[in-house]
Short mmCIF file of C-alpha atoms in Angstrom, two decimals:
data_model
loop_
_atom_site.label_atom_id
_atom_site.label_comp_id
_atom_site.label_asym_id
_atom_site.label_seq_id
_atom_site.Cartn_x
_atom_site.Cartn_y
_atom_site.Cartn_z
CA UNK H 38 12.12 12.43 -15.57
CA UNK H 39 12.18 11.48 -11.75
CA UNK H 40 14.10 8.32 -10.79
CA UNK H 41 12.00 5.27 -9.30
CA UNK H 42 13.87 6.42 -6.32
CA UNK H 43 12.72 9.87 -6.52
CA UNK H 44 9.28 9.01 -7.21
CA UNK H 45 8.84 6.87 -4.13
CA UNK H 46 9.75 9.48 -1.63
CA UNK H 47 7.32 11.67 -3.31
CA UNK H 48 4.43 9.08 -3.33
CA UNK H 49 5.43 8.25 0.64
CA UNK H 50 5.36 11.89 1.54
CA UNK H 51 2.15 12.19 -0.26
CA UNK H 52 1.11 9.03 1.73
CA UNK H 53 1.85 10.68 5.22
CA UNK H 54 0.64 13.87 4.76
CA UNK H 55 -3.22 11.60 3.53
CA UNK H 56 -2.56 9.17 6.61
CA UNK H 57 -1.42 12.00 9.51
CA UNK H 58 -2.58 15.77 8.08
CA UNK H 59 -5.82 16.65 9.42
CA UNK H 60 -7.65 18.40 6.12
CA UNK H 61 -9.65 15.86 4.33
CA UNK H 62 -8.14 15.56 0.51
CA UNK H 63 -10.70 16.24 -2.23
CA UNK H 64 -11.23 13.72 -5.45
CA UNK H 65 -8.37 14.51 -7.71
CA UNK H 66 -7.47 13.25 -11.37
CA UNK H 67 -4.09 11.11 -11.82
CA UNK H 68 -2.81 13.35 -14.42
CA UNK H 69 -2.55 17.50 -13.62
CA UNK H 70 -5.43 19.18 -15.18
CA UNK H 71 -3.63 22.29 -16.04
CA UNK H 72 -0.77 20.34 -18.06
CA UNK H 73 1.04 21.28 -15.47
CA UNK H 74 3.88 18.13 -14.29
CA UNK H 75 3.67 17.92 -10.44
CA UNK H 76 6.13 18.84 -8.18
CA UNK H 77 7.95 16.77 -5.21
CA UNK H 78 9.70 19.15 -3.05
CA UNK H 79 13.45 18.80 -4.02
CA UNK H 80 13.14 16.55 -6.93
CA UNK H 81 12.15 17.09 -10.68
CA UNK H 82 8.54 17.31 -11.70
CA UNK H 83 6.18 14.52 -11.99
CA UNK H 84 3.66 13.24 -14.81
CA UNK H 85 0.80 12.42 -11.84
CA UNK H 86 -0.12 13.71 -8.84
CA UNK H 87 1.04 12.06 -5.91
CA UNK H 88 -1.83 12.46 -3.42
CA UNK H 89 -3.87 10.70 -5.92
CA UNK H 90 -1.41 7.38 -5.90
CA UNK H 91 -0.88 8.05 -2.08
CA UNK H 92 -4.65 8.24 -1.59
CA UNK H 93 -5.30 4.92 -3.72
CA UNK H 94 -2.03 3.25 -1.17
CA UNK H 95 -4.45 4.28 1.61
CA UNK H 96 -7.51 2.25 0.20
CA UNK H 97 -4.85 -0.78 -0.27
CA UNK H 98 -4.00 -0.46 3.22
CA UNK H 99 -7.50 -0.03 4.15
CA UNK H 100 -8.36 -2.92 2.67
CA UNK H 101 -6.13 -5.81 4.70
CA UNK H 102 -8.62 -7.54 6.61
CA UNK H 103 -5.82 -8.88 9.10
CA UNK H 104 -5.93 -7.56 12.82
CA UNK H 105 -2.14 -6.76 13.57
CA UNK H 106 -2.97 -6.22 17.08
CA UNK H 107 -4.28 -10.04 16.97
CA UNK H 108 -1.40 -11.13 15.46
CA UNK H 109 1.20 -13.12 17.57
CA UNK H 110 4.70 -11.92 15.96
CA UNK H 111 7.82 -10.90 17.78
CA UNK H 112 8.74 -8.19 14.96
CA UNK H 113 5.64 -6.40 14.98
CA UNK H 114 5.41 -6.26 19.10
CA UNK H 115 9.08 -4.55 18.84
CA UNK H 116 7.37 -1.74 16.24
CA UNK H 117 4.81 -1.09 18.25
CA UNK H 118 7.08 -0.71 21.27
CA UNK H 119 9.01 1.71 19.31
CA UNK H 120 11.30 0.00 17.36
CA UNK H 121 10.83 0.61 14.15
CA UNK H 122 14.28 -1.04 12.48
CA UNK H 123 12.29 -4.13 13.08
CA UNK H 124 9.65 -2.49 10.09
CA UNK H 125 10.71 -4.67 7.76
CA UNK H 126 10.65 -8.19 9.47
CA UNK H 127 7.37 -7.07 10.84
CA UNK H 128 5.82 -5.97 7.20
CA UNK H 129 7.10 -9.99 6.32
CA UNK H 130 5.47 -11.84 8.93
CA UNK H 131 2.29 -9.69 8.79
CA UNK H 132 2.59 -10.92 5.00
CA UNK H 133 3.30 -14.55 6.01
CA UNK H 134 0.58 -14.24 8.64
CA UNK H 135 -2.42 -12.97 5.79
CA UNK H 136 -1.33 -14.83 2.43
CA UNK H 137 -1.83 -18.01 5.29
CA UNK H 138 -5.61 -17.08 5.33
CA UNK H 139 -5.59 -15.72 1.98
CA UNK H 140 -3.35 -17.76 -0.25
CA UNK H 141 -4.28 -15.56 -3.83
CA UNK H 142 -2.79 -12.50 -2.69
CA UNK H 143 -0.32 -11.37 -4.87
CA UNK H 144 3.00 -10.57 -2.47
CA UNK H 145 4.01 -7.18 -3.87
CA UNK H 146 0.41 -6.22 -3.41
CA UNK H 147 0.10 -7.74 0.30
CA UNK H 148 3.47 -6.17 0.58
CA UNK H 149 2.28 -2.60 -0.11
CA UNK H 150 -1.26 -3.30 1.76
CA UNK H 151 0.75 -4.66 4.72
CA UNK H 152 3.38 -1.45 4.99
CA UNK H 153 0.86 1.35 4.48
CA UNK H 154 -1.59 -0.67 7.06
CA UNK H 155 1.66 -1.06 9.00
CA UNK H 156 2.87 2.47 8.92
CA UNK H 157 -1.02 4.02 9.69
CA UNK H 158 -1.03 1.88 13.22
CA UNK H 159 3.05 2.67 14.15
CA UNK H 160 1.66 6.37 13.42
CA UNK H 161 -1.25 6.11 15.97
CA UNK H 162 0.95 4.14 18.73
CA UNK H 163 3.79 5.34 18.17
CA UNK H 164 4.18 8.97 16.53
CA UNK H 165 7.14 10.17 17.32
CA UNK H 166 9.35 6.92 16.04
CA UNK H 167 8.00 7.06 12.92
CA UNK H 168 9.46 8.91 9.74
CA UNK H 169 8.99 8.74 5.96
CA UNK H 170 12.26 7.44 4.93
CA UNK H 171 11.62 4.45 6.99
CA UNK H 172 9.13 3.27 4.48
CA UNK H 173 10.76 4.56 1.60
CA UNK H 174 13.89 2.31 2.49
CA UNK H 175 11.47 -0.87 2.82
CA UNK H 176 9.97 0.10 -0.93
CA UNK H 177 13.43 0.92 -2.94
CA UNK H 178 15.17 -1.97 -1.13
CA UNK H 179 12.64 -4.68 -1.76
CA UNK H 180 14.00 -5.67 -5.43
CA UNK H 181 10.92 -7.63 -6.12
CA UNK H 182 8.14 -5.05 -5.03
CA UNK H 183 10.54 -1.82 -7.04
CA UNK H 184 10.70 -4.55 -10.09
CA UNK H 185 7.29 -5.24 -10.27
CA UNK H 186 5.90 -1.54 -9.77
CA UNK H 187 8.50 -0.17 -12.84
CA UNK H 188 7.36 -3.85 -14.59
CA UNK H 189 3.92 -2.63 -14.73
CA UNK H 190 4.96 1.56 -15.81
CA UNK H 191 5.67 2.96 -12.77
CA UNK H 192 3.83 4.37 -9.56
CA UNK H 193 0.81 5.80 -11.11
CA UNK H 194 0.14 2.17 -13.78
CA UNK H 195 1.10 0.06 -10.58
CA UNK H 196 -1.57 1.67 -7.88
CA UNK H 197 -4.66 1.97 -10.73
CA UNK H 198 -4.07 -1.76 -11.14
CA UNK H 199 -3.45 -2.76 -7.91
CA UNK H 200 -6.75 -1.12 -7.02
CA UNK H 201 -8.47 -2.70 -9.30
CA UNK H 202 -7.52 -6.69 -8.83
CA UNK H 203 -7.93 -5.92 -4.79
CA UNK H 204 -11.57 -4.60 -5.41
CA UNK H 205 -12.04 -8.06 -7.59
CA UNK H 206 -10.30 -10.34 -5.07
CA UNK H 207 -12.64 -8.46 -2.63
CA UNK H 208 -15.53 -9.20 -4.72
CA UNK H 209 -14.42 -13.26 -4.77
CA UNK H 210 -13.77 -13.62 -1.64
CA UNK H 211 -17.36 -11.37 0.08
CA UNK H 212 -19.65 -13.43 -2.84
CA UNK H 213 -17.92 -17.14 -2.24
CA UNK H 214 -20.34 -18.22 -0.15
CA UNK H 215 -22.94 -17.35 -3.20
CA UNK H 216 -24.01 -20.51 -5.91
CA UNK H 217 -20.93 -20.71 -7.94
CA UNK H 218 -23.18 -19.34 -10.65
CA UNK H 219 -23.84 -16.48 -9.18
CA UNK H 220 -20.04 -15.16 -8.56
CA UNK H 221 -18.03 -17.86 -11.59
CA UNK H 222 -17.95 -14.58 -13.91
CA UNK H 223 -15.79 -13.16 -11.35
CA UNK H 224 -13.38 -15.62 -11.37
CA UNK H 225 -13.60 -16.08 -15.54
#
């Protein structure tokens, strides 16, 4: 069994080849259809597939409604000049910055939106600075994010629900200016 450790760098490498590889990624299954365990290059096989959790990681990102190029922060202006040991206080004022206009965002959620939304832009404006390990580091070393994802089973338990209480906080927030009738079962 792969460490929590082990599986991160596989899900981040999985996440940068979805975010920077050119070939579109079909629909795939969490769990290997041929019983087969999947394999991170260097590491011991894996019960899931890791373009699948990646993929999901994507949508999260996808998902953060907050401009970072709007955003007045000090950290994120030194990532997007290229320096990219400022990831981390950037990823925590871009978190600061959306729970503000979004106060029921979970933070290990915003925190995993915010870095993959974080990492896609440092990608397009600055290639060359960025590398996986970077966000690996930022994952393993924040105790309450790495807590939270084993807290819930692991990688492939953690994304599936994450997904699903972003689509519903979606919901909430695009039907709120309905009747509270017409969105309360939502919220129930």
């Amino acid at each position: 069994m792969a460490t929590f450790e082990e599986q991160t760098a596989c899900v981040v490498q999985a996440l940068f080849s979805d975010l920077f590889d050119e070939e579109e990624i079909d629909c795939r299954n969490l769990e290997i259809d041929s019983g087969e365990q999947a394999e991170c290059t260097g590491g011991p096989p894996l019960p899931f597939d890791t373009r699948v959790v990646a993929s999901r990681l994507r949508q999260m990102g996808d998902q953060c409604n907050l401009d970072f190029e709007r955003v007045s922060s000090e950290p994120l202006a030194e990532v997007l000049r290229g320096k990219v040991e400022k990831f981390g206080a950037a990823v925590e004022s871009l978190i600061r910055r959306w729970n503000d206009q979004n106060p029921e965002l979970v933070y290990e959620r915003a925190f995993l939106c915010v870095c993959v939304k974080l990492v896609k832009l440092v990608g397009e404006k600055v290639p060359g600075m960025l590398d996986p390990s970077l966000l690996i580091r930022e994952i393993n070393g924040n105790s309450q994010v790495r807590n939270y994802i084993e807290a819930q089973g692991g990688w492939v338990r953690m994304v599936v629900m994450f997904a699903w209480d972003l689509w519903l906080f979606l919901c909430v927030t695009h039907l709120s200016h309905l009747p509270c009738s017409a969105h309360h079962w939502y919220l129930a």
